[in-house]
Each structure stands twice: as C-alpha cells, then as structure tokens.
Coordinates of C-alpha atoms in Angstrom, one line a residue:
X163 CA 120.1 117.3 87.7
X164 CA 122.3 114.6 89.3
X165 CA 119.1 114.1 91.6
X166 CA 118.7 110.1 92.5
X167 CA 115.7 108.4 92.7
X168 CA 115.3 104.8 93.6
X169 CA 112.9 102.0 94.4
X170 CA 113.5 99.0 95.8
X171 CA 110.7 96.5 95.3
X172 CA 111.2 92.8 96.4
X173 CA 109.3 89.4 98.8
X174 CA 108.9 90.5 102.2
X175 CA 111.9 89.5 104.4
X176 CA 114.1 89.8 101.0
X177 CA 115.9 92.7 102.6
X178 CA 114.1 95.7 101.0
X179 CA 114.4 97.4 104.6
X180 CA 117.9 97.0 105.2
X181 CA 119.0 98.2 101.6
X182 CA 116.7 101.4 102.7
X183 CA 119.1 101.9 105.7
X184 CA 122.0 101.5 104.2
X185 CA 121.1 104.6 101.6
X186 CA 120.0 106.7 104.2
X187 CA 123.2 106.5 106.4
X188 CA 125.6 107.1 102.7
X189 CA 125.8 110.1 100.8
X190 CA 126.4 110.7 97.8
X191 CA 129.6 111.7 96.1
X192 CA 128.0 114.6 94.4
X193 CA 126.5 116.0 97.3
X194 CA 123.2 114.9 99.0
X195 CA 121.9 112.0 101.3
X196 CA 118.6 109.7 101.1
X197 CA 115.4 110.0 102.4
X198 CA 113.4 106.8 102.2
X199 CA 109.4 107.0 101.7
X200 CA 107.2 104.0 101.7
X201 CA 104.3 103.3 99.4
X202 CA 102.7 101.5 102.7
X203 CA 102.9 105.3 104.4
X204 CA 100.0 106.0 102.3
X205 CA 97.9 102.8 103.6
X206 CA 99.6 103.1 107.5
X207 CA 97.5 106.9 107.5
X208 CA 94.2 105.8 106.2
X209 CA 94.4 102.9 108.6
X210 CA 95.5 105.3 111.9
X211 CA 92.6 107.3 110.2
X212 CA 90.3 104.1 110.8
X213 CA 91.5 103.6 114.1
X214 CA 92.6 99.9 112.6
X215 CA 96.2 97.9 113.9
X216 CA 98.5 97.6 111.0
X217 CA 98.8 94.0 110.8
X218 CA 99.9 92.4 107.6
X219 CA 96.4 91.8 106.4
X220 CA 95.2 95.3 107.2
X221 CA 98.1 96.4 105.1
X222 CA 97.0 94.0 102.2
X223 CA 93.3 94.4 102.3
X224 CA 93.4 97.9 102.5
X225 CA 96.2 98.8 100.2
X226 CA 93.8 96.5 97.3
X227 CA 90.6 98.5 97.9
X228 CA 92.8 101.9 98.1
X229 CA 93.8 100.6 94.1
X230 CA 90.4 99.4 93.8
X231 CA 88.9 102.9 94.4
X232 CA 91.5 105.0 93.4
X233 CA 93.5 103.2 90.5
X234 CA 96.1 100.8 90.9
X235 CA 99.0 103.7 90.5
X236 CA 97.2 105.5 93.8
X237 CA 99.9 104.6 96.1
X238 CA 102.7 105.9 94.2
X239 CA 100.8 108.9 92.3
X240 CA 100.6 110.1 95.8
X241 CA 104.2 109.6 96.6
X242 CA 105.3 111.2 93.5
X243 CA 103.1 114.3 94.7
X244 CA 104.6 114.4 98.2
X245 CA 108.4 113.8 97.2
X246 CA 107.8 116.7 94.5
X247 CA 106.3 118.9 96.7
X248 CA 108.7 118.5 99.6
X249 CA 112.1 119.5 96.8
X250 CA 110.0 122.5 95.9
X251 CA 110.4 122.9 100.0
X252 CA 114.2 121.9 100.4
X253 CA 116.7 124.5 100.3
X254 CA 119.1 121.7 99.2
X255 CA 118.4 118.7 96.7
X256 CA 117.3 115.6 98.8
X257 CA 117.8 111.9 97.1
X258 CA 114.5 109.3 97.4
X259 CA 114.5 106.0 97.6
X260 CA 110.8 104.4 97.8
X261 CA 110.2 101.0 99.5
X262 CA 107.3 98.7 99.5
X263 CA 106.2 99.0 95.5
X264 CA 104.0 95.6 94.7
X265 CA 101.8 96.6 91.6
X266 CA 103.6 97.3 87.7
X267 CA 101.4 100.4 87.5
X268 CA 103.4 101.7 90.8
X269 CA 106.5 101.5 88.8
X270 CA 104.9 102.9 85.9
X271 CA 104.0 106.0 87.8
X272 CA 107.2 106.5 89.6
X273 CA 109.0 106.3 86.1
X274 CA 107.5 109.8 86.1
X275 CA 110.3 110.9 88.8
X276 CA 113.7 111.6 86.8
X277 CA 115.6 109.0 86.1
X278 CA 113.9 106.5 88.5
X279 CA 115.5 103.5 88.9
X280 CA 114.0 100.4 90.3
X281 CA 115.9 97.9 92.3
X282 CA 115.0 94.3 93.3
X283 CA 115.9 92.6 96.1
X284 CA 116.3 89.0 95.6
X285 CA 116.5 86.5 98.2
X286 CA 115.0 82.6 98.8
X287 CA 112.6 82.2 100.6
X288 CA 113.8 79.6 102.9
X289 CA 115.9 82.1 104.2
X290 CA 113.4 85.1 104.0
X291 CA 111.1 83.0 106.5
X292 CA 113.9 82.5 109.2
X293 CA 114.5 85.8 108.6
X294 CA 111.0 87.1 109.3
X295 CA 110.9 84.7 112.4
X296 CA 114.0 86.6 114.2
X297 CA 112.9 90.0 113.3
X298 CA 109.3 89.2 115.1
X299 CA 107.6 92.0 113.6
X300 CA 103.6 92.6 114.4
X301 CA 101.8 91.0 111.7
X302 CA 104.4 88.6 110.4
X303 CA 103.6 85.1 109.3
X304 CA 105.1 82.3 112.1
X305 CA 104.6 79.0 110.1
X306 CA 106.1 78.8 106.8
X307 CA 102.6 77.2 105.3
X308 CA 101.5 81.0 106.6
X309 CA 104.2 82.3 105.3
X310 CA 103.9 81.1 102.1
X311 CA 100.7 81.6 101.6
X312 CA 101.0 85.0 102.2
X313 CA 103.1 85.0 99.2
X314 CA 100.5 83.8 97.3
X315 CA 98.1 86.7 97.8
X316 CA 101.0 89.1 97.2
X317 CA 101.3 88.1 93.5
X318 CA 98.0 88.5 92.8
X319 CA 96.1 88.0 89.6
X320 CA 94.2 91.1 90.2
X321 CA 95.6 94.2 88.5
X322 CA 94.6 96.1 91.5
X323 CA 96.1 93.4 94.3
X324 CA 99.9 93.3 95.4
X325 CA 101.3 91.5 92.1
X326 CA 104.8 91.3 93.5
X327 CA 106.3 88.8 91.1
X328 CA 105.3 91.4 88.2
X329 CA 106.6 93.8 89.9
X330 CA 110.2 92.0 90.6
X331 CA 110.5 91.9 86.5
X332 CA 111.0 95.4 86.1
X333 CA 113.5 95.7 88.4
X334 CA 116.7 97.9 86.2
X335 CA 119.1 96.0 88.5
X336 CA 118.7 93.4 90.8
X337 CA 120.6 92.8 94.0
X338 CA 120.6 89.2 95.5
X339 CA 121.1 89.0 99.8
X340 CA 122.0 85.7 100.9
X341 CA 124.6 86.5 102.7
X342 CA 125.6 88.8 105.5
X343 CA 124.8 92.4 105.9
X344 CA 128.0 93.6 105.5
X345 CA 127.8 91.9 102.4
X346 CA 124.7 93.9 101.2
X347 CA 126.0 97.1 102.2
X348 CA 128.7 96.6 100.0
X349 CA 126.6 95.5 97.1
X350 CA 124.8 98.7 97.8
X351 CA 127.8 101.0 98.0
X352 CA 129.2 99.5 94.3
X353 CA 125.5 99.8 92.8
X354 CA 125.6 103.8 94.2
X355 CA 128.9 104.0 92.3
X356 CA 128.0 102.7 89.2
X357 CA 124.1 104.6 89.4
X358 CA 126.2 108.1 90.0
X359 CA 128.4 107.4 87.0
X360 CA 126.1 106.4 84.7
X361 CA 123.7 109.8 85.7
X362 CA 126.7 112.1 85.3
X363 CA 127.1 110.4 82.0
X364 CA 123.4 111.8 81.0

C-alpha cells in the first residue's frame, strides 16, 4: 500500500505543529489526506482522567512515569494500536502523521507502522523562544533561562524521560524553519513529493 505514515519529532517551538497543519490541509496525489495524532493525546487523557491542568510540567512529569510504569515505547505502542484499529474502521485509506515523539524507543515502535518515516524539525532556539512568547500557550516558558532549562529536562539522561536530542538523530529527513511559513509549507509540499515517489518506487 501507498499508505503514508509520518512523524515529526523536533524542540518545542521548532514548528512541529505547523508542519502538522500543513499535511492535514494537502492531499495526497494518490488519493488520501492526513490525520495528525499526538503521542501527548495519550498523557492529555490520563491527566483529564486526574482532573490535573495540562501545563508543561504535567505533560513532562506525567508522560516520564507513564514510560516508567509502562515502558518507554508506551506512548507510541498505544498510538500504533489506535491508528491500526481506526484503518480497520475507515472505509477509505487515511494517511498519519504523529507529533510530539521525545524518546528513541517511540520511534522504534512506530517503525512498526509501514514505511514510517520520521521527520525533524530543526530550528534555533533563539528564534524558537520568541516564537513560544507570541504564540502564549498555557504552560509555556516566559524567560529564556526558563526556557532553556526546560530544554534541559527534555533531553534527558533517563531512558524513560523526554530524550529529545536522541530522538532528533533519527530523524530520515530533516526540515530546517527559519524562515517564513510560507516557506515551510513549501518545504513540506516538495518533501510530500519526493516521500510519494520514493513509496511508489517500493
């Protein structure tokens, strides 16, 4: 099957969300549009389960002891479950593309989807940090001493913690956003291209 499914994995404020939009409003050549799934789904329900906010270090904490108790491929062995079970549902084939993967053994697991393909969004984080500041969303870091220390805890020694900068090395392709959107969304648009080639090719 010509079936795509993508991850996009990358710092927060690199852009990972806006490369997510962009997919879902194109379809495909062969037929087919994007739905977009988020390993944080999977720690958003057990905190509304919890009755806890989902600030940043909710998200963090809770996403490590999910790992912790679970195994560190929880998040996405969970998402690979629901993605599968919801084609078995869909009358026609639906495209993925999963955001928020911070841990190797996520992108170990997904590998199990076909022909997963792992993109990285690569941006400084200068610009990340002004970024985050005009998007103002709950939970976001205001000072960039915050900010960056944040990005400490997200690449993580522990196995079972966010370990981001692991992560960003097995990106297949890597896209950098310094510019403008329009910018990205052509990035975007040439890497669909070249991704639909290459799996009609196979």
């Amino acid at each position: 099957s010509n079936l795509m499914f993508l991850g996009v994995t990358g710092a927060n404020g690199s852009g990972k969300g806006t490369v997510c939009d962009f997919l879902k409003q194109l379809s495909l050549e062969s037929g087919g549009s994007f739905v977009c799934t988020s390993l944080s789904d999977i720690i958003r329900q057990d905190l509304t389960s919890r009755g806890l906010p989902h600030t940043r270090d909710n998200l963090l904490l809770t996403g490590t002891s999910l790992r912790e108790e679970h195994g560190a491929n929880y998040l996405a062995s969970q998402t690979v479950v629901n993605i599968l079970k919801a084609q078995e549902g869909s009358e026609t084939p639906v495209n993925y593309v999963v955001d928020s993967i911070r841990n190797p053994e996520e992108v170990r697991e997904l590998r199990k989807l076909p022909s997963f393909y792992l993109i990285g969004v690569s941006c400084p984080s200068e610009v990340r940090f002004e970024r985050l500041k005009s998007r103002n969303r709950e939970g976001d870091a205001l000072t960039l001493e915050a900010f960056l220390d944040v990005e400490k805890r997200e690449s993580s020694s522990n196995p079972k913690a966010q370990q981001l900068d692991k992560t960003f090395l097995l990106a297949d392709e890597v896209i950098t956003n310094t510019g403008t959107s329009e910018e990205l969304k052509a990035k975007v648009i040439a890497f669909l291209k070249k991704r639909e080639a290459a799996l009609a090719t196979t």
